[in-house]
XYZ file of C-alpha atoms in Angstrom:
667
model
C -150.071 -49.712 2.736
C -149.079 -45.935 2.892
C -151.857 -43.639 2.378
C -151.762 -39.973 2.167
C -153.768 -38.123 4.969
C -153.892 -34.790 3.292
C -154.056 -33.356 -0.253
C -152.377 -30.172 -1.630
C -154.899 -27.499 -1.720
C -154.907 -24.755 -4.642
C -153.107 -21.467 -3.749
C -153.885 -18.249 -4.690
C -152.005 -15.182 -5.708
C -148.843 -15.222 -7.944
C -147.606 -18.406 -6.554
C -150.639 -20.422 -7.587
C -148.591 -22.453 -10.005
C -145.857 -23.284 -7.720
C -146.786 -27.013 -7.125
C -143.789 -27.694 -5.143
C -144.035 -24.766 -2.757
C -140.491 -23.558 -3.784
C -141.427 -19.973 -3.914
C -143.571 -19.735 -1.045
C -141.325 -17.814 1.293
C -139.843 -14.377 1.188
C -136.957 -13.712 -0.813
C -137.577 -16.405 -3.262
C -137.785 -14.169 -6.260
C -134.424 -12.547 -5.621
C -132.873 -16.128 -5.264
C -134.308 -17.389 -8.505
C -133.259 -14.345 -10.314
C -129.757 -14.717 -8.995
C -129.717 -18.366 -9.932
C -130.955 -17.478 -13.451
C -128.397 -15.092 -13.780
C -125.680 -17.459 -12.781
C -126.592 -20.220 -15.208
C -127.154 -17.849 -18.026
C -123.960 -17.840 -20.196
C -121.973 -14.543 -20.492
C -122.599 -12.393 -23.637
C -120.157 -13.595 -26.492
C -118.207 -10.287 -26.402
C -114.992 -9.368 -28.249
C -112.558 -7.504 -26.448
C -113.436 -4.173 -28.028
C -117.020 -4.588 -27.299
C -116.510 -5.514 -23.844
C -114.285 -2.303 -23.504
C -116.930 -0.321 -24.819
C -119.377 -1.898 -22.461
C -117.636 -2.099 -19.189
C -114.273 -0.196 -19.374
C -113.904 3.092 -17.532
C -110.727 5.351 -17.673
C -109.861 6.888 -14.287
C -108.655 10.660 -14.408
C -105.363 9.476 -12.633
C -104.570 7.036 -15.568
C -105.975 8.646 -18.637
C -105.926 12.264 -20.249
C -109.715 11.590 -21.393
C -111.193 9.943 -18.329
C -114.753 8.336 -18.828
C -116.152 5.566 -20.591
C -113.647 3.871 -22.842
C -114.581 4.431 -26.694
C -112.932 2.302 -29.422
C -114.309 4.636 -31.861
C -111.761 7.163 -30.526
C -108.976 5.060 -31.916
C -110.882 2.720 -34.467
C -107.584 1.209 -35.664
C -107.238 -0.526 -32.234
C -110.559 -2.505 -32.906
C -109.249 -5.263 -35.065
C -106.053 -5.596 -32.844
C -108.203 -6.115 -29.748
C -110.649 -8.211 -31.339
C -107.712 -10.682 -32.444
C -107.103 -11.026 -28.697
C -110.538 -12.434 -28.287
C -110.710 -16.215 -27.629
C -113.036 -16.754 -30.700
C -110.226 -15.671 -33.284
C -107.800 -18.138 -34.550
C -104.752 -15.904 -34.135
C -102.267 -16.812 -31.377
C -99.780 -14.160 -31.716
C -100.379 -10.540 -32.193
C -97.491 -8.165 -32.982
C -97.745 -4.378 -32.760
C -94.957 -2.335 -33.980
C -96.247 1.439 -33.396
C -95.446 5.063 -32.478
C -95.599 6.395 -29.049
C -98.912 7.240 -27.355
C -101.407 5.633 -29.972
C -103.537 3.691 -27.426
C -101.559 0.392 -27.527
C -101.191 0.053 -23.725
C -104.658 0.722 -22.803
C -105.761 -1.931 -25.613
C -103.721 -4.206 -23.778
C -105.215 -3.344 -20.447
C -108.793 -3.762 -22.161
C -107.633 -7.373 -22.799
C -106.756 -7.935 -19.116
C -110.165 -6.828 -18.153
C -111.566 -8.685 -20.644
C -109.843 -12.155 -19.529
C -110.680 -11.267 -15.872
C -114.421 -10.925 -16.581
C -115.036 -13.047 -19.721
C -112.417 -15.605 -20.223
C -110.530 -16.222 -16.935
C -107.099 -17.896 -17.055
C -103.478 -17.421 -15.979
C -102.108 -14.313 -17.372
C -98.508 -12.955 -17.676
C -97.763 -9.284 -18.055
C -94.075 -8.315 -18.800
C -92.647 -4.872 -18.482
C -89.121 -4.127 -19.202
C -88.018 -3.973 -15.657
C -89.635 -5.190 -12.276
C -89.759 -1.592 -11.086
C -91.558 -0.630 -14.114
C -93.991 -3.700 -13.557
C -94.796 -2.127 -10.040
C -95.299 1.320 -11.402
C -97.649 -0.023 -14.177
C -99.640 -2.021 -11.573
C -100.172 1.219 -9.446
C -100.821 3.540 -12.373
C -102.761 1.404 -14.823
C -103.953 -1.828 -13.423
C -105.148 -0.890 -10.068
C -107.490 1.880 -11.719
C -108.560 -0.675 -14.345
C -109.898 -2.771 -11.429
C -111.029 -0.065 -9.181
C -113.121 1.804 -11.929
C -115.130 -1.203 -13.444
C -117.635 -2.783 -11.252
C -117.320 -6.151 -12.985
C -113.725 -6.352 -12.104
C -113.877 -4.812 -8.809
C -116.257 -7.757 -7.692
C -113.872 -10.390 -9.018
C -110.598 -9.030 -7.676
C -110.816 -8.578 -3.871
C -109.202 -5.287 -2.497
C -105.547 -5.627 -1.471
C -106.404 -4.708 2.038
C -108.931 -7.727 2.585
C -107.189 -10.866 4.393
C -106.065 -13.440 2.060
C -107.043 -11.371 -0.822
C -104.740 -12.741 -3.293
C -104.372 -9.074 -4.531
C -100.695 -7.838 -4.081
C -98.664 -5.310 -6.311
C -97.379 -7.979 -8.752
C -100.288 -10.489 -8.355
C -103.917 -10.346 -8.977
C -106.136 -13.253 -8.264
C -109.656 -13.988 -9.457
C -111.961 -16.778 -10.069
C -110.462 -19.076 -12.553
C -107.127 -17.215 -13.139
C -104.478 -14.987 -11.947
C -102.580 -12.179 -13.318
C -98.820 -12.139 -12.758
C -96.943 -8.983 -13.297
C -92.886 -8.947 -13.622
C -90.052 -7.651 -15.471
C -88.140 -8.767 -18.394
C -84.829 -8.584 -16.133
C -86.264 -11.264 -13.840
C -85.934 -14.824 -15.081
C -87.616 -15.994 -11.773
C -90.933 -13.925 -12.684
C -90.852 -15.155 -16.358
C -90.770 -18.702 -15.347
C -93.101 -18.577 -12.407
C -96.096 -20.298 -13.856
C -97.855 -21.309 -17.071
C -99.905 -18.676 -18.848
C -102.663 -18.754 -21.326
C -102.258 -15.189 -22.019
C -99.219 -13.168 -22.196
C -98.721 -9.567 -22.657
C -95.298 -8.344 -23.596
C -95.059 -4.523 -23.393
C -92.328 -2.571 -24.953
C -90.207 -5.639 -26.001
C -87.431 -3.401 -27.656
C -86.545 -2.127 -24.088
C -86.026 -5.783 -22.836
C -82.396 -6.714 -21.801
C -80.646 -8.967 -23.973
C -80.916 -11.769 -21.323
C -82.913 -12.276 -18.260
C -80.505 -12.920 -15.396
C -78.168 -14.605 -17.904
C -80.867 -17.311 -18.587
C -81.836 -16.226 -22.140
C -83.914 -14.048 -24.175
C -86.801 -12.648 -22.203
C -89.446 -13.205 -25.002
C -88.433 -16.669 -25.393
C -88.760 -17.506 -21.782
C -92.154 -15.840 -21.313
C -93.739 -17.486 -24.421
C -92.422 -20.958 -23.298
C -94.942 -20.299 -20.358
C -98.060 -20.488 -23.035
C -96.909 -23.644 -25.018
C -98.991 -26.039 -22.825
C -102.113 -24.160 -23.714
C -101.503 -25.039 -27.597
C -104.122 -23.166 -29.776
C -105.827 -21.499 -27.073
C -102.839 -19.324 -25.975
C -102.620 -15.673 -26.965
C -99.364 -13.688 -26.957
C -99.621 -10.010 -27.443
C -96.200 -8.241 -28.302
C -95.975 -4.556 -28.437
C -93.296 -1.941 -28.770
C -92.143 1.148 -30.120
C -88.840 0.032 -32.332
C -85.157 1.123 -31.793
C -82.454 0.026 -34.001
C -82.482 -1.902 -37.212
C -80.952 -5.432 -36.749
C -81.517 -5.101 -32.887
C -85.247 -4.656 -32.683
C -87.171 -7.343 -31.449
C -90.538 -6.097 -32.709
C -89.299 -5.208 -36.120
C -87.996 -8.846 -36.411
C -91.440 -10.061 -35.380
C -93.400 -7.729 -37.597
C -91.227 -8.435 -40.632
C -92.180 -12.241 -40.112
C -95.831 -11.384 -39.910
C -98.288 -10.393 -42.697
C -97.282 -6.981 -41.998
C -100.851 -5.118 -41.825
C -100.958 -1.472 -42.607
C -104.004 0.886 -41.876
C -105.353 1.791 -45.264
C -107.593 5.105 -45.008
C -109.847 6.620 -47.668
C -108.912 10.118 -49.178
C -111.776 12.405 -48.586
C -111.472 13.900 -51.966
C -111.310 10.604 -54.458
C -111.846 7.819 -52.027
C -108.526 6.239 -52.786
C -107.391 3.883 -50.058
C -103.814 4.366 -48.698
C -101.626 3.818 -45.815
C -100.114 7.225 -44.453
C -96.453 7.948 -45.114
C -94.455 10.865 -43.634
C -93.031 11.827 -46.910
C -96.642 12.665 -48.063
C -96.815 15.572 -45.434
C -96.422 19.063 -47.105
C -95.961 22.552 -45.345
C -94.344 25.669 -45.956
C -90.714 25.793 -44.501
C -90.803 27.195 -41.072
C -94.648 27.081 -40.727
C -95.842 23.840 -39.254
C -99.201 24.889 -38.934
C -99.523 24.638 -42.638
C -99.103 21.035 -42.760
C -101.620 18.900 -44.892
C -101.247 15.407 -46.255
C -101.060 14.840 -50.107
C -103.061 12.185 -51.390
C -101.093 9.581 -53.304
C -103.811 9.232 -55.907
C -105.256 12.457 -56.803
C -102.335 14.704 -55.159
C -105.094 16.896 -53.502
C -104.320 18.133 -50.027
C -106.035 16.657 -47.054
C -106.499 18.769 -43.989
C -106.354 17.141 -40.663
C -109.900 17.713 -39.510
C -110.813 15.124 -42.190
C -108.756 12.540 -40.253
C -111.799 11.505 -37.909
C -113.789 10.436 -40.601
C -110.765 8.798 -42.581
C -109.667 6.696 -39.471
C -113.335 5.610 -39.000
C -113.580 4.123 -42.507
C -110.196 2.687 -42.416
C -109.227 -1.010 -42.548
C -106.353 -3.040 -41.937
C -104.902 -4.847 -44.922
C -101.974 -7.559 -45.162
C -99.010 -6.488 -47.143
C -96.954 -9.599 -46.954
C -97.447 -13.440 -46.336
C -96.656 -14.477 -42.755
C -94.053 -17.158 -41.960
C -96.477 -18.518 -39.153
C -100.149 -18.441 -40.247
C -101.098 -17.864 -36.582
C -99.238 -14.692 -36.228
C -100.671 -11.377 -37.433
C -98.696 -8.218 -37.496
C -99.577 -4.319 -37.386
C -97.716 -1.195 -37.802
C -98.931 2.197 -36.877
C -97.054 5.715 -36.973
C -98.444 8.676 -35.167
C -99.576 10.301 -38.279
C -102.964 8.147 -37.487
C -103.113 9.763 -33.956
C -106.486 10.981 -33.235
C -107.579 14.570 -33.511
C -106.735 16.359 -30.156
C -103.800 13.992 -29.457
C -100.529 14.407 -31.723
C -101.491 16.624 -34.769
C -99.580 16.853 -37.899
C -98.243 20.313 -37.219
C -96.678 19.102 -33.860
C -95.150 16.022 -36.013
C -93.502 18.806 -38.532
C -92.532 21.022 -35.636
C -90.732 17.913 -33.970
C -89.327 16.994 -37.389
C -87.789 20.718 -37.834
C -86.485 20.628 -34.222
C -84.668 17.485 -34.796
C -82.569 18.581 -37.580
C -78.902 18.778 -36.929
C -78.861 15.963 -34.212
C -78.740 12.336 -35.116
C -80.154 11.365 -31.576
C -83.220 13.664 -32.165
C -83.839 12.226 -35.477
C -83.442 8.787 -34.310
C -85.903 9.481 -31.504
C -88.304 11.064 -34.100
C -88.261 7.862 -36.329
C -88.633 5.450 -33.381
C -91.530 7.441 -31.365
C -93.234 9.394 -34.039
C -93.064 7.139 -37.174
C -92.916 3.785 -35.343
C -89.703 2.999 -37.609
C -86.361 1.692 -36.745
C -83.216 3.611 -37.008
C -80.337 2.424 -39.219
C -76.942 2.734 -37.773
C -74.470 2.903 -40.560
C -71.011 1.914 -39.121
C -69.053 1.430 -42.192
C -65.658 2.855 -41.635
C -64.757 6.018 -43.940
C -61.686 5.829 -46.003
C -58.744 7.566 -44.180
C -57.084 8.467 -47.440
C -60.107 10.492 -48.084
C -60.253 11.940 -44.833
C -56.324 13.065 -45.489
C -57.346 14.633 -48.704
C -59.840 16.806 -46.865
C -57.757 18.256 -44.282
C -57.956 21.937 -43.876
C -55.455 24.709 -43.112
C -55.704 26.779 -40.321
C -52.969 28.348 -37.829
C -51.725 25.447 -35.785
C -52.684 25.528 -32.018
C -55.457 27.967 -32.669
C -59.364 27.531 -32.599
C -61.094 28.370 -35.772
C -63.879 30.881 -35.613
C -66.752 28.648 -35.688
C -65.371 27.022 -32.367
C -67.218 28.117 -29.258
C -65.959 25.925 -26.619
C -63.471 23.183 -25.911
C -63.524 19.530 -24.660
C -61.023 16.923 -24.466
C -61.169 13.107 -24.533
C -58.315 11.249 -22.446
C -57.438 7.559 -23.122
C -55.355 6.026 -20.644
C -52.742 3.386 -21.764
C -50.258 1.204 -20.098
C -47.363 3.609 -20.732
C -48.949 6.815 -21.869
C -52.116 9.067 -21.764
C -53.272 10.285 -24.939
C -55.507 13.309 -25.277
C -57.410 15.062 -28.119
C -58.906 18.597 -27.850
C -61.695 19.317 -29.871
C -63.576 22.710 -30.399
C -67.395 22.623 -30.896
C -69.807 25.024 -32.563
C -73.372 25.081 -33.626
C -74.952 22.061 -34.781
C -72.065 20.006 -33.268
C -69.648 21.133 -36.018
C -66.184 20.226 -34.636
C -62.651 21.009 -34.955
C -59.558 19.054 -33.949
C -57.357 21.637 -31.982
C -54.685 19.625 -30.596
C -53.340 15.945 -30.066
C -51.283 15.426 -26.889
C -49.326 12.349 -25.793
C -48.274 12.366 -22.157
C -45.439 9.868 -21.651
C -45.805 7.609 -18.606
C -48.560 5.201 -17.581
C -51.221 5.873 -14.722
C -48.372 4.707 -12.174
C -46.380 7.747 -12.888
C -47.150 10.960 -10.964
C -45.542 13.292 -13.613
C -48.030 11.913 -16.196
C -50.850 13.180 -14.022
C -49.206 16.241 -13.126
C -48.901 17.060 -17.000
C -52.554 15.982 -17.368
C -53.525 18.581 -14.382
C -51.224 21.323 -16.336
C -53.461 20.694 -19.357
C -56.591 21.599 -17.702
C -55.019 24.960 -16.979
C -53.751 25.609 -20.372
C -55.407 27.769 -22.877
C -55.624 27.684 -26.761
C -56.044 31.151 -28.879
C -59.351 31.737 -30.618
C -59.256 33.231 -34.047
C -61.151 35.982 -32.863
C -58.536 36.976 -30.152
C -59.855 35.225 -27.023
C -58.269 32.478 -25.238
C -60.322 29.159 -24.431
C -59.644 26.724 -21.820
C -61.205 23.024 -21.664
C -64.634 23.227 -20.603
C -64.656 19.471 -19.846
C -62.388 16.549 -20.084
C -63.682 13.115 -20.167
C -61.325 10.339 -19.253
C -61.800 6.756 -19.635
C -61.653 4.360 -16.389
C -61.280 1.131 -18.356
C -57.545 0.858 -17.504
C -56.421 1.547 -13.663
C -59.788 2.744 -12.875
C -58.513 3.683 -9.005
C -55.837 5.879 -10.303
C -58.115 7.642 -12.634
C -60.670 8.105 -9.781
C -57.914 9.436 -7.365
C -56.566 11.991 -9.926
C -60.217 13.174 -10.842
C -61.208 13.488 -7.216
C -58.082 15.698 -6.738
C -58.424 18.136 -9.558
C -62.354 18.111 -8.915
C -65.137 17.062 -10.831
C -66.185 20.383 -12.191
C -63.909 20.123 -15.138
C -63.043 16.514 -15.118
C -65.725 13.617 -15.910
C -64.612 9.999 -15.373
C -66.270 7.904 -17.902
C -67.109 4.180 -18.392
C -67.929 2.825 -21.878
C -70.870 0.611 -22.554
C -71.706 -1.290 -25.607
C -75.301 -1.297 -27.071
C -77.592 0.941 -28.837
C -80.765 0.544 -26.783
C -80.127 2.888 -24.309
C -82.360 5.691 -23.366
C -79.535 8.238 -23.409
C -76.163 8.150 -24.919
C -74.664 9.635 -21.549
C -76.215 8.663 -18.092
C -75.110 9.726 -14.658
C -73.205 10.691 -12.686
C -73.261 7.966 -10.155
C -70.906 7.786 -7.175
C -68.407 5.042 -6.957
C -65.886 3.901 -4.345
C -62.466 5.142 -4.861
C -59.135 4.247 -3.120
C -56.533 6.476 -1.891
C -53.496 5.276 -0.369
C -55.147 2.008 0.150
C -58.009 3.408 1.871
C -61.538 3.010 0.421
C -63.462 6.393 0.066
C -67.263 6.298 0.035
C -68.913 8.584 -2.446
C -65.030 9.132 -3.757
C -65.930 9.468 -7.446
C -68.702 10.576 -10.013
C -68.842 8.204 -12.856
C -70.683 8.751 -16.177
C -71.449 5.998 -18.499
C -71.409 6.492 -22.103
C -72.963 4.430 -24.956
C -69.895 4.272 -27.102
C -71.629 2.516 -29.991
C -73.966 5.626 -30.491
C -71.120 8.171 -30.540
C -68.834 5.879 -32.920
C -71.832 5.682 -35.298
C -72.369 9.432 -35.131
C -68.715 10.089 -35.660
C -68.743 7.838 -38.836
C -71.808 9.758 -40.024
C -70.333 13.283 -39.511
C -67.237 12.093 -41.158
C -68.885 11.052 -44.317
C -71.032 14.251 -44.806
C -70.961 15.837 -48.123
C -69.266 19.245 -48.088
C -69.840 22.439 -50.077
C -67.373 23.173 -52.727
C -64.816 26.151 -52.495
C -67.120 27.973 -55.032
C -70.034 27.123 -53.021
C -68.534 28.369 -49.872
C -67.613 31.654 -51.590
C -71.216 31.998 -52.266
C -72.268 31.770 -48.579
C -72.916 27.953 -48.492
C -72.178 26.627 -44.770
C -70.781 23.276 -43.820
C -73.767 20.794 -42.698
C -74.252 20.248 -38.957
C -72.021 17.841 -37.405
C -69.136 18.456 -40.120
C -65.816 17.226 -38.569
C -62.899 19.482 -39.459
C -59.423 17.982 -39.504
C -56.320 20.178 -39.751
C -53.298 19.590 -42.093
C -50.991 18.762 -39.140
C -52.910 15.761 -38.384
C -50.895 12.423 -39.512
C -51.967 9.589 -41.429
C -51.523 7.022 -38.189
C -54.068 9.432 -36.438
C -56.566 8.981 -39.294
C -56.017 5.341 -39.460
C -56.817 5.277 -35.743
C -60.087 7.401 -36.014
C -61.526 4.810 -38.652
C -60.195 1.589 -36.846
C -63.362 0.026 -36.188
C -66.528 -1.063 -38.183
C -70.110 -2.101 -37.142
C -70.956 -5.639 -37.978
C -74.090 -7.877 -37.459
C -73.185 -11.015 -35.718
C -75.516 -13.903 -34.456
C -75.616 -14.937 -30.840
C -75.625 -18.593 -29.686
C -79.306 -18.348 -29.731
C -79.595 -17.276 -33.270
C -80.310 -13.520 -32.424
C -78.957 -10.713 -34.448
C -76.417 -8.346 -32.710
C -74.564 -5.364 -33.877
C -71.192 -5.042 -32.663
C -68.028 -2.766 -33.360
C -65.036 -4.858 -34.398
C -61.442 -3.534 -34.835
C -59.844 -3.297 -38.349
C -56.566 -2.679 -36.816
C -55.024 -2.802 -33.236
C -54.583 0.859 -32.622
C -57.958 2.946 -32.127
C -56.770 5.735 -29.693
C -57.942 8.489 -31.785
C -61.522 6.937 -32.052
C -61.835 6.424 -28.421
C -60.550 10.021 -27.677
C -63.152 11.381 -30.196
C -65.855 9.471 -28.332
C -64.959 10.752 -24.922
C -64.666 14.407 -26.112
C -68.006 14.070 -27.655
C -69.439 12.728 -24.177
C -67.800 15.536 -22.675
C -69.782 17.959 -24.949
C -73.014 16.222 -24.037
C -72.230 16.244 -20.317
C -71.564 20.197 -20.865
C -75.007 20.498 -22.067
C -74.334 21.208 -25.752
C -77.128 18.851 -26.968
C -79.483 20.713 -24.988
C -78.713 24.456 -25.185
C -81.270 26.916 -26.440
C -80.589 29.297 -29.160
C -79.999 32.012 -26.478
C -76.710 30.140 -25.018
C -75.159 29.785 -28.433
C -75.624 33.397 -29.107
C -73.946 34.186 -25.869
C -70.953 32.183 -26.639
C -70.818 33.945 -30.133
C -71.174 37.367 -28.521
C -68.636 36.775 -25.608
C -65.835 35.361 -28.244
C -66.687 38.364 -30.658
C -66.051 40.798 -28.007
C -63.051 43.105 -28.186
C -60.547 42.745 -25.380
C -60.072 45.603 -23.039
C -57.221 46.522 -20.592
C -58.866 44.932 -17.562
C -59.351 41.677 -19.851
C -56.159 41.247 -22.057
C -56.178 38.439 -24.537
C -54.628 35.515 -23.077
C -56.096 35.929 -19.552
C -57.510 32.665 -18.033
C -60.843 33.492 -16.469
C -61.896 31.584 -13.460
C -65.441 30.640 -12.522
C -67.354 33.316 -11.425
C -65.405 36.183 -13.009
C -67.418 38.398 -15.288
C -65.488 40.561 -17.828
C -66.244 43.771 -19.448
C -68.084 43.839 -22.744
C -71.667 43.286 -23.970
C -73.832 41.370 -21.490
C -76.627 38.960 -22.039
C -78.648 37.098 -19.550
C -76.464 34.011 -19.286
C -72.545 34.497 -19.548
C -72.091 30.706 -19.891
C -68.631 30.517 -21.051
C -67.037 33.149 -18.626
C -69.264 31.842 -15.672
C -67.797 28.424 -16.037
C -64.416 29.589 -16.827
C -64.160 28.411 -20.131
C -62.206 31.280 -21.532
């Protein structure tokens, strides 16, 4: 039988109770401490708690570097916490103004998932290029500035790190970043977490394979109730906006804040702001309960005591929706006075007001595409001397529509606030295969129209459509030069960042030979300018008595002369904006013809695009004054009325800092 030959002797010191001798070596305490930390469960944190404890904002990625503080944007607390695994919500929708902290909240969620609840995550930007930029400017600093994340995501320079521009591997999960324009990226892997940022900027279809949001969300279905989908965006156009559609299907939560005077809870609306006209710095918010003005310095306390309240019943109980305008922007960010200043600056420009509604109020823009009655337009025609430019017109543009057997051109005069007058309608017989038609169009560029004040104006810019016989249009444009001519291509859709973009170089052919960088092409969002034209045509006008008392026409007013015929009027209102459903059931705004011929509307759109290209939408007050001064100057012997000025010529008269009209050769 086995018998022990020795016995354990008692030990002295701090390890005297270690009967198995497991601590009797150097470094044992450190090993046991690490082992204890390893088996200890992570704190049960929400996303906002994690961000306050672990998130650091880098100076290259934030205007307020340092530790992240949810109290700075308290309205984001509930939204972030809904993204926590312990919350029952599966889809969180956030329709918001620009720059209210939504993207940083999404990045907090990414950091939380890497550290606390690892799993596969998909983050989608509108394009792959934006996804790469977001990775460099947002995700890399997120990881680099947080030690808890840095130790879980290996540096990109390490071997087999699994850390690339669009992929970040970590224990228990992976972050895939892609663009909504890449169907391959959207279907690459199952994902428990999906972050869809700026969904209203997504294309209608990803590589012609379907709606990017639908494709992305399909990646999460295998995770059932454990999935989380965060949809975030600034809205765009009513009827097209994805984020508005999702918000309206949710419980539509608004952030209610207390009045500092009476304590009444209310959600903030732009029409409750009050200020003295022309003095944005006097902006105050009027309580809807006690009608007392609220100064902006109260906002910090109001936000801290605010709460989200549902204002509707969600179609899906697992979806919650939030809306927030820039009125809630924390003190030090976007102030009420700056909001008022932006609103006043936007007056007279539909595009500026649209941007204000989208980016400041976080609301959609309503495109009104109902065709005006042509007979009403006929009755509102105005009499001025045929072939002349009325006093308010300060420069000319033209729009040319190329048809099989003719080229139609409309010449428009433009004034302040984009007020416009139809000056001439020209039909050049012969299609693009006729040299004499192009010769006549060239002669039109050199023609001048007398101004009511005595000067003569030439066409500042002519925009010509390339939809029919584009090579012939490119060849002519290249021949006469792109300083005065802009070949344009119309594109449908309202979700474009600018109504006109370009120019881009396109190949052209001349005598069968392809010319690289042969033409400069501008792309035009024709839907935007058609809707604008109809809005301008419907503007109410002051009566004759009101005009006698000094009342002015509203900005954008379109003046039509008595010589214009009913056929032209029918053409300018020949289309109507309707909402149609795609095969997948999504709403789409589409222009449809009410009659076959619509050349007048097309020419108006191209002439409007030419005004945009010339810069009229962006000119400061000084340039408008320059044009007025030049046209009001008395002609001298060296500058007789009717002389056509070429670029670079400066005539005698009152000089200002920028002689834009004469410098460009417009008159």
